[in-house]
XYZ file of C-alpha atoms in Angstrom:
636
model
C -27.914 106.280 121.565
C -30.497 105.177 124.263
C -29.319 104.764 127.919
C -27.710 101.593 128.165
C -30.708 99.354 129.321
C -31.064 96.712 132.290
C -32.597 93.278 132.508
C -32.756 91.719 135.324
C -32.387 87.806 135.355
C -35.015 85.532 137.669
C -33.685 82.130 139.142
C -37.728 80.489 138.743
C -38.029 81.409 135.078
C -36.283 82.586 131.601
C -35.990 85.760 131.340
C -36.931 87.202 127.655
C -35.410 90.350 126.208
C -34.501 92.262 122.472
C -31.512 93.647 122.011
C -29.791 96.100 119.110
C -26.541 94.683 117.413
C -23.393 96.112 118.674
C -25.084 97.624 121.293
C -24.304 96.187 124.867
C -27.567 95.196 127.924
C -26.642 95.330 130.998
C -27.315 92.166 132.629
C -28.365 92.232 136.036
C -26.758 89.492 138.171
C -27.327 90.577 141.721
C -31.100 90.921 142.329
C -32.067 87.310 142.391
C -29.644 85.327 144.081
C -29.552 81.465 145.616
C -28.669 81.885 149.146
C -24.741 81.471 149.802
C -23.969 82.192 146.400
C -20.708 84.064 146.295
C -19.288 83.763 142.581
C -21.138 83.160 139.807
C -20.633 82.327 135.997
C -21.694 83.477 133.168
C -21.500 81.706 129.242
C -23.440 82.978 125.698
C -24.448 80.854 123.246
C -22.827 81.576 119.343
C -23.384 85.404 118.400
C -23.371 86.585 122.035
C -20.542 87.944 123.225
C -20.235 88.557 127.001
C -18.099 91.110 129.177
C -17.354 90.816 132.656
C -16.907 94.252 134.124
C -14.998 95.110 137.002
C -12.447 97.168 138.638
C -8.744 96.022 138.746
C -7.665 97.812 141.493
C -10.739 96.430 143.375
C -11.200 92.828 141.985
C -8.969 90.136 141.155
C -9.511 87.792 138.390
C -10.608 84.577 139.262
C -8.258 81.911 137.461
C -9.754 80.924 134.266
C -11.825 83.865 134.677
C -14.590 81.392 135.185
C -16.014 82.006 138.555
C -16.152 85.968 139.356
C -16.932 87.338 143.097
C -20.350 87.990 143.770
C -19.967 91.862 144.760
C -21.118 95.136 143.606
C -17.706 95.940 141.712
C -18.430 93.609 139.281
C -21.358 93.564 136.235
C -22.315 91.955 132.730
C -22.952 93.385 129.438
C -23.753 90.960 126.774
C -23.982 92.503 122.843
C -25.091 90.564 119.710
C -22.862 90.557 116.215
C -25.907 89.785 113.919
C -29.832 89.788 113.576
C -31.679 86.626 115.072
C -32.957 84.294 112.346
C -35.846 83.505 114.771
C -37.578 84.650 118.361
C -35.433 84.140 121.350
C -32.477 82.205 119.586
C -29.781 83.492 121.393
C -29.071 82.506 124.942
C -27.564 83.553 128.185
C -26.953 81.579 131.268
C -25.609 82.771 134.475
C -24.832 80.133 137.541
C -23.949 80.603 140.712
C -21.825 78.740 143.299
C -21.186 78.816 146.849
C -18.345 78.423 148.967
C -17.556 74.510 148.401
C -16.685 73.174 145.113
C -20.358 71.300 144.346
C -22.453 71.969 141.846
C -24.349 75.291 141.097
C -26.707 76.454 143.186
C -28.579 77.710 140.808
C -29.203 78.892 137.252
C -30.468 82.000 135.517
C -31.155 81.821 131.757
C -31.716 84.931 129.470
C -33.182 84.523 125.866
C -32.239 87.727 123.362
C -34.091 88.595 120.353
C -31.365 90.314 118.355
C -32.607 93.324 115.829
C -30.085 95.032 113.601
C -31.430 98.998 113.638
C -28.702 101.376 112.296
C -29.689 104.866 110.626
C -26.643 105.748 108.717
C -25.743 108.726 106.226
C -22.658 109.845 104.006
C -20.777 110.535 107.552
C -17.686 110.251 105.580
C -18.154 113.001 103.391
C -17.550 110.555 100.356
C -20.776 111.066 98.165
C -22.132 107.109 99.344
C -23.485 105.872 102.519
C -21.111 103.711 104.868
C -22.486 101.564 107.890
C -21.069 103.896 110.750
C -20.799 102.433 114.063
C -19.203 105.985 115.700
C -20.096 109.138 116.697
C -22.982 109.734 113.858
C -24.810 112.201 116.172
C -22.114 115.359 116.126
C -20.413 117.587 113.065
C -17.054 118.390 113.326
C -15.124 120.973 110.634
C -11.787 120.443 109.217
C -9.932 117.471 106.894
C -9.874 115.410 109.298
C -13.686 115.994 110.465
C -17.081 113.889 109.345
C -20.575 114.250 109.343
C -22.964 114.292 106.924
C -24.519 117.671 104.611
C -27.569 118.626 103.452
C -28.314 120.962 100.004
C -30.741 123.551 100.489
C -33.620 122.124 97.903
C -33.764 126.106 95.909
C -33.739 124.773 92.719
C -36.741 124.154 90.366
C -36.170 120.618 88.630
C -39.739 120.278 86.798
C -41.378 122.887 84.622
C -44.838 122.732 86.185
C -43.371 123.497 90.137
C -44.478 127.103 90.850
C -41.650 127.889 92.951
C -38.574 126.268 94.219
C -38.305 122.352 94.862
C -38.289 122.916 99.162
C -41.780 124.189 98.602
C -43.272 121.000 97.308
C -44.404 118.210 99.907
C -44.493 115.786 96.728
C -42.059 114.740 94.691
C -42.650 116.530 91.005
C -39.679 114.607 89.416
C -37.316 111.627 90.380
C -34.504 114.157 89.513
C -35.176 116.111 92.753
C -33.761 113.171 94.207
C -30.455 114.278 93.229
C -30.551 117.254 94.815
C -31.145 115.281 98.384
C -28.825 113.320 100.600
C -29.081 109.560 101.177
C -29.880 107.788 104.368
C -30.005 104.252 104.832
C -32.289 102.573 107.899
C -30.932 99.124 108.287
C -34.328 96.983 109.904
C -33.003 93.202 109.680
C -34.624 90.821 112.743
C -37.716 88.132 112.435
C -40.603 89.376 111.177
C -42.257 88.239 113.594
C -40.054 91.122 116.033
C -41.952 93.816 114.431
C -45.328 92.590 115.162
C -45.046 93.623 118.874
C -41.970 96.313 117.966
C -42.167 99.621 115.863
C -39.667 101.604 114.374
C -40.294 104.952 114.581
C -38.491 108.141 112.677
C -38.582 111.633 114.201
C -37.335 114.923 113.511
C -37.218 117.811 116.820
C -39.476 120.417 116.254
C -36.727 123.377 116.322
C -35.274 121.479 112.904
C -38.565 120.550 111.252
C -39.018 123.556 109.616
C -35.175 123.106 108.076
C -35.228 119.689 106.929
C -37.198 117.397 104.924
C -37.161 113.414 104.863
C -39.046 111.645 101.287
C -39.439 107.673 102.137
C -38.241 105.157 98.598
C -40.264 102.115 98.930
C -38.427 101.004 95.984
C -40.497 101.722 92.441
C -39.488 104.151 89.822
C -42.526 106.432 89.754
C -43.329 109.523 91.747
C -46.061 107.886 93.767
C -43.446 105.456 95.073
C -41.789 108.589 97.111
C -43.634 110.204 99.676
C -42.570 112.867 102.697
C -42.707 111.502 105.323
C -41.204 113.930 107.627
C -41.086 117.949 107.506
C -42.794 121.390 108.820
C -45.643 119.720 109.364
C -44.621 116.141 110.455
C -42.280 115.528 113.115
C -43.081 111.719 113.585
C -43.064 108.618 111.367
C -43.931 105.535 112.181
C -41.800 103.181 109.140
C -43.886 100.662 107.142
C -41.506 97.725 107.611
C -42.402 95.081 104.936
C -41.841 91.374 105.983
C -38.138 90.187 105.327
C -37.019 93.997 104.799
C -33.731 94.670 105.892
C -32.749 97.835 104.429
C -35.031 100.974 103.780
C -33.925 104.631 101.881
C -35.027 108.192 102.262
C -33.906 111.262 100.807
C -32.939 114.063 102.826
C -33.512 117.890 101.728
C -32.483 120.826 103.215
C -35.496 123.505 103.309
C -33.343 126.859 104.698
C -29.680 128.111 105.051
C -27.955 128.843 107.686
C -28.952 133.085 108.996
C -28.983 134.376 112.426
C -31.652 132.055 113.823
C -30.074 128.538 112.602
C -26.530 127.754 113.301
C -27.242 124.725 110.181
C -27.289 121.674 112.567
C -30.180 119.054 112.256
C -30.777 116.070 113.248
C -33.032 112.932 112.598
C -33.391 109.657 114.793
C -34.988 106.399 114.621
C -35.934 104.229 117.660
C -37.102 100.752 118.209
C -40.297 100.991 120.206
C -41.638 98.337 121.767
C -45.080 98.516 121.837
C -46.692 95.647 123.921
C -46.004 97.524 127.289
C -47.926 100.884 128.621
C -46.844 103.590 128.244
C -44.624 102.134 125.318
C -40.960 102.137 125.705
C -37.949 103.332 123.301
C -35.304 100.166 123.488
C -32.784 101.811 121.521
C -32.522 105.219 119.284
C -30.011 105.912 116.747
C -28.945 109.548 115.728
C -27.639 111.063 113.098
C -26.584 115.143 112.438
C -26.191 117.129 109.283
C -25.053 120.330 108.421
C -26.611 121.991 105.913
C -24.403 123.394 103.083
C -23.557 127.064 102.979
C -24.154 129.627 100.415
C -20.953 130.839 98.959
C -19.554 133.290 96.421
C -17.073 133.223 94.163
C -14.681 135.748 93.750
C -13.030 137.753 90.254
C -9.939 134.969 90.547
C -12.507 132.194 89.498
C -13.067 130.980 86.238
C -15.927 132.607 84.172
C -18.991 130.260 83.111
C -21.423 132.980 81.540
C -21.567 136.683 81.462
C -25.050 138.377 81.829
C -26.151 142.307 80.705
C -29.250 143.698 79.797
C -30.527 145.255 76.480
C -32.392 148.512 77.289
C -33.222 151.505 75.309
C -32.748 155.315 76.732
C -32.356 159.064 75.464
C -29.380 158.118 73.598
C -30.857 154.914 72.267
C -30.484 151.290 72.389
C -27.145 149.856 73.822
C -26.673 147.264 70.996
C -23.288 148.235 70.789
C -21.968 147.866 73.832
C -24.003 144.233 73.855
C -21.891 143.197 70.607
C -18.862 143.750 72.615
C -19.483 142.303 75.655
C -20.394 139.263 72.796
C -16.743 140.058 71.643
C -15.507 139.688 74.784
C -17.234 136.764 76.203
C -15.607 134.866 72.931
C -12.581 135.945 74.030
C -13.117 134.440 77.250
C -15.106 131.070 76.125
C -18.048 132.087 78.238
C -21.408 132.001 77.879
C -23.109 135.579 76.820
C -27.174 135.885 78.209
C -29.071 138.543 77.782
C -31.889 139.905 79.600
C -34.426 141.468 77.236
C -35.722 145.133 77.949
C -39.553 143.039 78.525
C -37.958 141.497 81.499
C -35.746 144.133 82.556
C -38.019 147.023 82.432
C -35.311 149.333 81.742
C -33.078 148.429 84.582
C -29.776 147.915 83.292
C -27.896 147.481 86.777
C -28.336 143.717 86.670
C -25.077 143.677 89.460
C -26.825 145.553 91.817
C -29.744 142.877 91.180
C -28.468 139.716 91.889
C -25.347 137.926 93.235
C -24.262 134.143 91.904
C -22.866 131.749 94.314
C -22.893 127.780 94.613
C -23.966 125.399 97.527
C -22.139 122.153 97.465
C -22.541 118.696 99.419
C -20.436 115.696 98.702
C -22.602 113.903 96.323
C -23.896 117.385 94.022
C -23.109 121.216 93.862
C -25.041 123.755 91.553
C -24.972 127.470 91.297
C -27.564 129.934 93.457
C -28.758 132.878 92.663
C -28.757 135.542 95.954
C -31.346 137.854 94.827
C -30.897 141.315 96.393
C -33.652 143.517 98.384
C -33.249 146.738 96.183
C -36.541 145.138 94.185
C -36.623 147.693 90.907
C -37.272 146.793 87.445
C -35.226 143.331 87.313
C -36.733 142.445 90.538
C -38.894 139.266 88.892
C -35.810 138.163 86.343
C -33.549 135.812 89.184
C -36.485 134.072 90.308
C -38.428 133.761 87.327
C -36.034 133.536 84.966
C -32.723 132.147 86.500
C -34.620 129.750 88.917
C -34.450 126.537 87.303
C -33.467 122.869 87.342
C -30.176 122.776 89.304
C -29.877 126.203 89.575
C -31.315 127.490 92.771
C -32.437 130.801 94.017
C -32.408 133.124 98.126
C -33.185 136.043 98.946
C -33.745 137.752 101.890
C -36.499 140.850 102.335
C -36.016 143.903 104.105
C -39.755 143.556 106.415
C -41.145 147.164 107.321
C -38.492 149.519 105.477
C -37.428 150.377 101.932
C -34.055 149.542 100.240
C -31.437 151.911 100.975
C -28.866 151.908 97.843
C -25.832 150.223 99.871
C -28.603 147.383 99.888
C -27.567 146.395 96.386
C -25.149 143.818 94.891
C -22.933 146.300 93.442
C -22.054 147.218 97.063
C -20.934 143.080 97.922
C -17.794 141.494 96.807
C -15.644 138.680 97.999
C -11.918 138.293 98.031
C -9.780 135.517 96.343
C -8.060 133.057 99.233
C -6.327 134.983 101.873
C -4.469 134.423 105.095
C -5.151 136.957 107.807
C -3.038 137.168 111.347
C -2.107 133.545 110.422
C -5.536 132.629 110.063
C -6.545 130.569 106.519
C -9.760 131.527 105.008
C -9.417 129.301 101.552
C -12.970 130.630 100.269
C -12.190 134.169 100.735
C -13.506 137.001 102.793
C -17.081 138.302 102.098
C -16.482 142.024 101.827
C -19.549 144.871 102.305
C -19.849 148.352 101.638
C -20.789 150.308 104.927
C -20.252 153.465 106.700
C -17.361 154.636 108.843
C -17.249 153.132 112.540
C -19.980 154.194 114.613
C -20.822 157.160 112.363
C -24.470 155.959 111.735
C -24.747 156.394 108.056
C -25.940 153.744 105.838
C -25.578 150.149 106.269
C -26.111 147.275 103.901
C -29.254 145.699 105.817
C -28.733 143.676 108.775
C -31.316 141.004 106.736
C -28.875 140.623 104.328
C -25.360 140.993 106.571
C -26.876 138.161 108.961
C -27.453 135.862 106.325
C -24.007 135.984 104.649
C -22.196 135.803 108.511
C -24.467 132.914 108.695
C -23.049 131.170 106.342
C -19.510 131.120 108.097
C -17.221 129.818 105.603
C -16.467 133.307 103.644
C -16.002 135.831 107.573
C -17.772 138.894 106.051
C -15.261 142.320 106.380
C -17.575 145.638 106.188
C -15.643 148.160 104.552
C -16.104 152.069 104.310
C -18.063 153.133 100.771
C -20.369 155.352 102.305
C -18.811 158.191 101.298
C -19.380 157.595 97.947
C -23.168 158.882 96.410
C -24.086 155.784 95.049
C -21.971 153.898 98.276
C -20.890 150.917 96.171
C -17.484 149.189 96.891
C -17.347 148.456 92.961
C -16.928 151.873 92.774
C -13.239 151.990 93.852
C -11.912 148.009 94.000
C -11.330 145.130 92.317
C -10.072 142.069 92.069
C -8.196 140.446 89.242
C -6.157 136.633 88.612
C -2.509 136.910 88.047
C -0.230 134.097 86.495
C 2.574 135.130 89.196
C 2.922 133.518 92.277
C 0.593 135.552 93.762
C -2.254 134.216 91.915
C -4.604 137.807 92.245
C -4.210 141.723 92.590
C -6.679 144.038 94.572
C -7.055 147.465 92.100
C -8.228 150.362 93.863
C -9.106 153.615 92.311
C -6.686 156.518 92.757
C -7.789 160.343 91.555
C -4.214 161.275 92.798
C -2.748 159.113 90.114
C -4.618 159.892 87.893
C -3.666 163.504 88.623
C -0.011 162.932 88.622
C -0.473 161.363 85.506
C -2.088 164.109 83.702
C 0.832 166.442 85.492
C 2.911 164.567 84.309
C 2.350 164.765 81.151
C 1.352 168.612 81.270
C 4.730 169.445 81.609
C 6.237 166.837 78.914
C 4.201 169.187 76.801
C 0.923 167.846 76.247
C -1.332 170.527 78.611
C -3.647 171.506 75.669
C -4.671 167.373 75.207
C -8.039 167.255 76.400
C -9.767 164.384 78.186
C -13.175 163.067 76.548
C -12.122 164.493 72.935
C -14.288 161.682 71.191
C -17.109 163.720 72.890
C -16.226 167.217 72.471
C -19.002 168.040 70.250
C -21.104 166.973 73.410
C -18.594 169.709 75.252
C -17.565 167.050 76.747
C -13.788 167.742 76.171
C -11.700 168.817 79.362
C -7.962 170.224 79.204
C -5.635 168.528 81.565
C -5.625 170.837 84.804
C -8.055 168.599 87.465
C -8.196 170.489 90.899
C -6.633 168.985 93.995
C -9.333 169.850 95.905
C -11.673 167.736 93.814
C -9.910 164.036 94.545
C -8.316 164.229 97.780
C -11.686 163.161 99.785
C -11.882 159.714 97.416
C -8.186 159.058 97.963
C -8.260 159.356 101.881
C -11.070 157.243 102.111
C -9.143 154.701 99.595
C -6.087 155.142 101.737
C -7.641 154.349 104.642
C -9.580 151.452 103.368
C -6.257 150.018 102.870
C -4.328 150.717 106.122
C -6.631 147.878 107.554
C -5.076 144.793 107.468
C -6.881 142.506 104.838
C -3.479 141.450 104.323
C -3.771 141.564 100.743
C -1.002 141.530 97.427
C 0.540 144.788 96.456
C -2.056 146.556 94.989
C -2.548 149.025 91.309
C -4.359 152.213 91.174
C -6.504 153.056 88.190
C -10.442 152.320 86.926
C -11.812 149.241 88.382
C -15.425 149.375 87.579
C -14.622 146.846 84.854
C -15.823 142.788 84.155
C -13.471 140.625 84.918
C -13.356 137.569 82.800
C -10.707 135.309 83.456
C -7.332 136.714 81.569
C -9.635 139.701 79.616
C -10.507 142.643 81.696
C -13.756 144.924 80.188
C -12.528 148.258 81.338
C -14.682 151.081 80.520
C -12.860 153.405 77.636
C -11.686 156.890 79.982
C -11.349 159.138 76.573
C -8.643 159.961 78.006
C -5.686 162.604 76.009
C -4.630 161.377 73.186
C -1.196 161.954 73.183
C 0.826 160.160 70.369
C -2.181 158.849 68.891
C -3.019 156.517 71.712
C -4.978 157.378 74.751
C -2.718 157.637 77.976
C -5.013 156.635 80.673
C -5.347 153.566 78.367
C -1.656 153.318 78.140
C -1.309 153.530 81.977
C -3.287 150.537 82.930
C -1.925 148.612 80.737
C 1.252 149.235 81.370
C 0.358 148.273 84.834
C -1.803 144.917 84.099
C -0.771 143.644 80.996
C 3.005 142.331 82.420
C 0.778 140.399 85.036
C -0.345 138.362 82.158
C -4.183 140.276 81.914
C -5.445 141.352 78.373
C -7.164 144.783 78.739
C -9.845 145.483 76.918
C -11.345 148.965 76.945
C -15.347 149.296 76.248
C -17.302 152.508 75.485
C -20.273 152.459 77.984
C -20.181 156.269 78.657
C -23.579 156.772 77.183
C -25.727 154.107 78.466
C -23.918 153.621 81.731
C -21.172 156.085 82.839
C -23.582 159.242 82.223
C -26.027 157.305 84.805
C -23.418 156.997 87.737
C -22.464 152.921 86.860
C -19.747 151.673 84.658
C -19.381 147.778 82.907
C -19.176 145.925 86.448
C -22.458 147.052 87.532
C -24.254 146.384 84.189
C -22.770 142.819 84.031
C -23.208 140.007 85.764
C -20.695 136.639 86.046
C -21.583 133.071 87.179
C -18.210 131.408 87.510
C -16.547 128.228 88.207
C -17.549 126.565 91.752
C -14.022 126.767 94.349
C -12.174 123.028 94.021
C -11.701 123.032 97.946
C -14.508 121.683 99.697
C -15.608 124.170 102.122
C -15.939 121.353 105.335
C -12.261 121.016 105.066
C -11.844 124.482 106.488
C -12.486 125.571 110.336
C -14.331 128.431 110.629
């Protein structure tokens, strides 16, 4: 809001002023005086209301509150409750008296124009714009919060854009306007106001590059739409027809939040008048948004559609393992897409590619694609391929260095809902594969780890994976639902298991099974007698991964590297012994998931994926089901 402005009154003539409804002028009662005045009075005509301000402990209220002392403690605000029909129709008189009871000694009259100026978005969070007479110009967090949100614009709505909607300064389909947030700018007063008064809409230059404003002037065609404010126009003076009252824009956000935006904008309109020099603001209006977050889903979540690639190697195509990842996305009553070897270039790690989220604002969400730095052969697929009407697509480039490996989406994950220390994080905790504390070895890029801090709704954790080759976390955890009270499970991987497994059943007898039988004509068969020596580095590091306090369920030790689809885990097959006919690695897990209500499903990828250092999770890819809790009811 403008400073509260001042007209001063004149005992020779009117005095003529505008003034905004609801919005109290300060009358100025003291400058021009009759001599010997010591009270005064003070009346409005209908649709003026008028306050007498004073000080109780200084002033005392005239009976009938009809003549007040003529003093410094005391001042007038009048407001208006509605638009003037005509010019000057509402009225103010002050009169002033002396000592003795005659008449007045004199009289000061004050004529108001009255305009009706309100910008006003979805402050309430309720998908529809409300006429908001409070605090429009802040953002507060929390149930009990309001203010209004902003999508980021990523998505591609019309077939002939070239590259995501946020690019385009003109409207290439009235469906973008979906993806935008309303605002209303009421404009009601005579016409005849606006021929010496302008309202004008502006946009501070530290938010122009992050928001975008498209003007409706009330047709149904493109050309009826235009920008009027953005990266390259911070002012806008608004074409006020005669007799308009009420005109809509569309709001779009053009970045998310990252280290150099906190997500705040804000737009204002004023009411200019323009027949003084220099001209002068007479009122501005404000109004905030926060843009919406990017945020991830975690393994608990619902699955929508499972992606993998078809690609051809030494050993052949992997058509099998495609069939049952088919299989199992039936099972699951999900979506199965394939990326086609032309697109993929033989690069079957489509995890380490690309990460699916969703941005949501009261009105809309859709899914976005986070496409990863590592740039190899799927590098063109998310953008040119996933990109699409309301689906939208970030990334973030690593400027003047290559891609290290921990750089990739196989090395990102995000927790289920979790309490830590007593404090709620309902979307989860973002969690990063990194090195050990101030040891200096690799980091997932600070590009990347800004961006998803940024975003503040999902605290990031960096955990220790790089002592691991490849450095991925999907390497050695996992998350999976449960139907218990618990609602999830966090699997870690556990050589020493394993090893008292196969001990185990070395001395029931079975020491001359060997693991990998299927593939002993490959030599690939191994007796059970694994080396201690050979798994106690992975389990310390897994140990001590888990002696921080993520305060997470009790967790299971066995593979993890598997797609999690709802119910149906896609673990790969270990060839484990067969013992009894059945394999007993196979036996172990699911002796260990299965009573937690998961179906295990074991998948040969040793071929086309295990004999290249990945496994099923980082040759799939899942887009699931959006989180039901709105992510502005949490506090960060």
């Amino acid at each position: 809001m403008a400073p509260q402005r001042a007209v001063q009154l004149s005992l020779k003539k009117p005095t003529y002023a505008v003034c905004v409804v609801g919005v109290e002028t300060y009358v100025d009662v003291h400058s021009d005086v009759p001599k010997g005045a010591e009270t005064f009075g003070v009346s409005g005509s209908p649709g003026v209301e008028v306050f007498v301000i004073y000080d109780p402990a200084r002033v005392t209220v005239p009976t009938g509150k009809t003549r007040w002392p003529l003093d410094a403690n005391v001042d007038v605000t009048v407001s208006a409750d509605a638009a003037s029909k005509a010019l000057h129709d509402l009225k103010v008189k002050v009169s002033y008296f002396g000592r003795q009871e005659a008449g007045a000694l004199g009289h000061s009259v004050l004529y108001l124009t009255a305009a009706d100026v309100s910008l006003d978005v979805d402050t309430g969070r309720t998908g529809k714009v409300k006429r908001n007479h409070d605090d429009k110009k802040t953002w507060r967090w929390g149930p009990e919060g309001y203010g209004a949100v902003l999508l980021v614009n990523c998505d591609r709505d019309s077939v002939v854009s070239a590259g995501p909607d946020l690019t385009n300064s003109q409207l290439a389909t009235l469906d973008d306007l979906q993806d935008m947030s309303p605002m209303v700018l009421s404009c009601d007063g005579p016409d005849s106001l606006f021929d010496t008064h302008k309202l004008v809409l502006d946009v501070p230059f530290s938010d122009s590059r992050r928001v975008g404003v498209f003007c409706a002037r009330g047709g149904t065609s493109l050309k009826d739409y235009k920008q009027v404010l953005g990266p390259q126009r911070l002012s806008y003076e608004v074409e006020r027809q005669p007799g308009e009252r009420k005109i809509s824009f569309f709001v779009e956000g053009l970045a998310f939040p990252d280290v150099d935006f906190l997500g705040l904008v804000s737009l204002s309109v004023s009411l200019v008048d323009t027949g003084t020099l220099p001209e002068v603001p007479l009122f501005t209006d404000t109004v905030a948004f926060r843009v919406a977050p990017w945020i991830m889903t975690p393994n608990t979540q619902p699955p929508l559609e499972l992606y993998a690639c078809s690609v051809v190697d030494s050993h052949g195509s992997n058509k099998k393992f495609l069939e049952d990842m088919s299989d199992l996305a039936l099972k699951a009553n999900c979506k199965l897409i394939i990326c086609p070897q032309i697109e993929n270039r033989n690069d079957r790690w489509i995890q380490d590619e690309m990460e699916f989220g969703y941005t949501e604002a009261p009105h809309k969400a859709f899914p976005v694609v986070f496409d990863s730095p590592r740039n190899r052969g799927l590098k063109h697929f998310p953008y040119k391929r996933i990109l699409g009407p309301d689906f939208g697509y970030v990334t973030r480039e690593i400027l003047f260095a290559g891609a290290s490996s921990l750089d990739s989406f196989g090395n990102l994950d995000v927790s289920p809902p979790v309490t830590v220390g007593g404090k709620e994080y309902p979307l989860g905790r973002i969690l990063i594969g990194s090195s050990f504390p101030k040891s200096g070895g690799r980091r997932m890029a600070k590009v990347v780890r800004d961006f998803l801090q940024a975003q503040q709704v999902q605290a990031p954790v960096e955990l220790y994976s790089d002592w691991l080759s490849v450095g991925h976390m999907d390497e050695f955890l996992s998350f999976v639902p449960t139907s218990d009270q618990k609602g999830f499970r966090l699997l870690l991987a556990s050589p020493i298991a394993c090893l008292k497994l196969f001990q185990q059943k070395k001395e029931e007898g079975y020491g001359e099974a060997a693991q990998f039988d299927a593939y002993e004509e490959h030599g690939f068969g191994r007796e059970l007698a694994p080396r201690q020596s050979s798994v106690s580095p992975f389990s310390d590091c897994v140990a001590w991964i888990m002696s921080l306090n993520l305060s997470l369920p009790p967790t299971r030790r066995e593979a993890v590297n598997m797609v999690v689809l709802g119910k149906h885990l896609g673990i790969p097959k270990p060839f484990g012994p067969i013992i009894d006919g059945r394999c007993c690695l196979e036996e172990k897990v699911r002796s260990l998931l299965e009573p937690l209500g998961l179906r295990c499903i074991f998948i040969d990828d040793y071929l086309s994926y295990h004999e290249l250092l990945g496994e099923i999770h980082c040759g799939t890819n899942v887009r699931r089901q959006p989180f039901s809790f709105k992510w502005w009811h949490m506090v960060p």
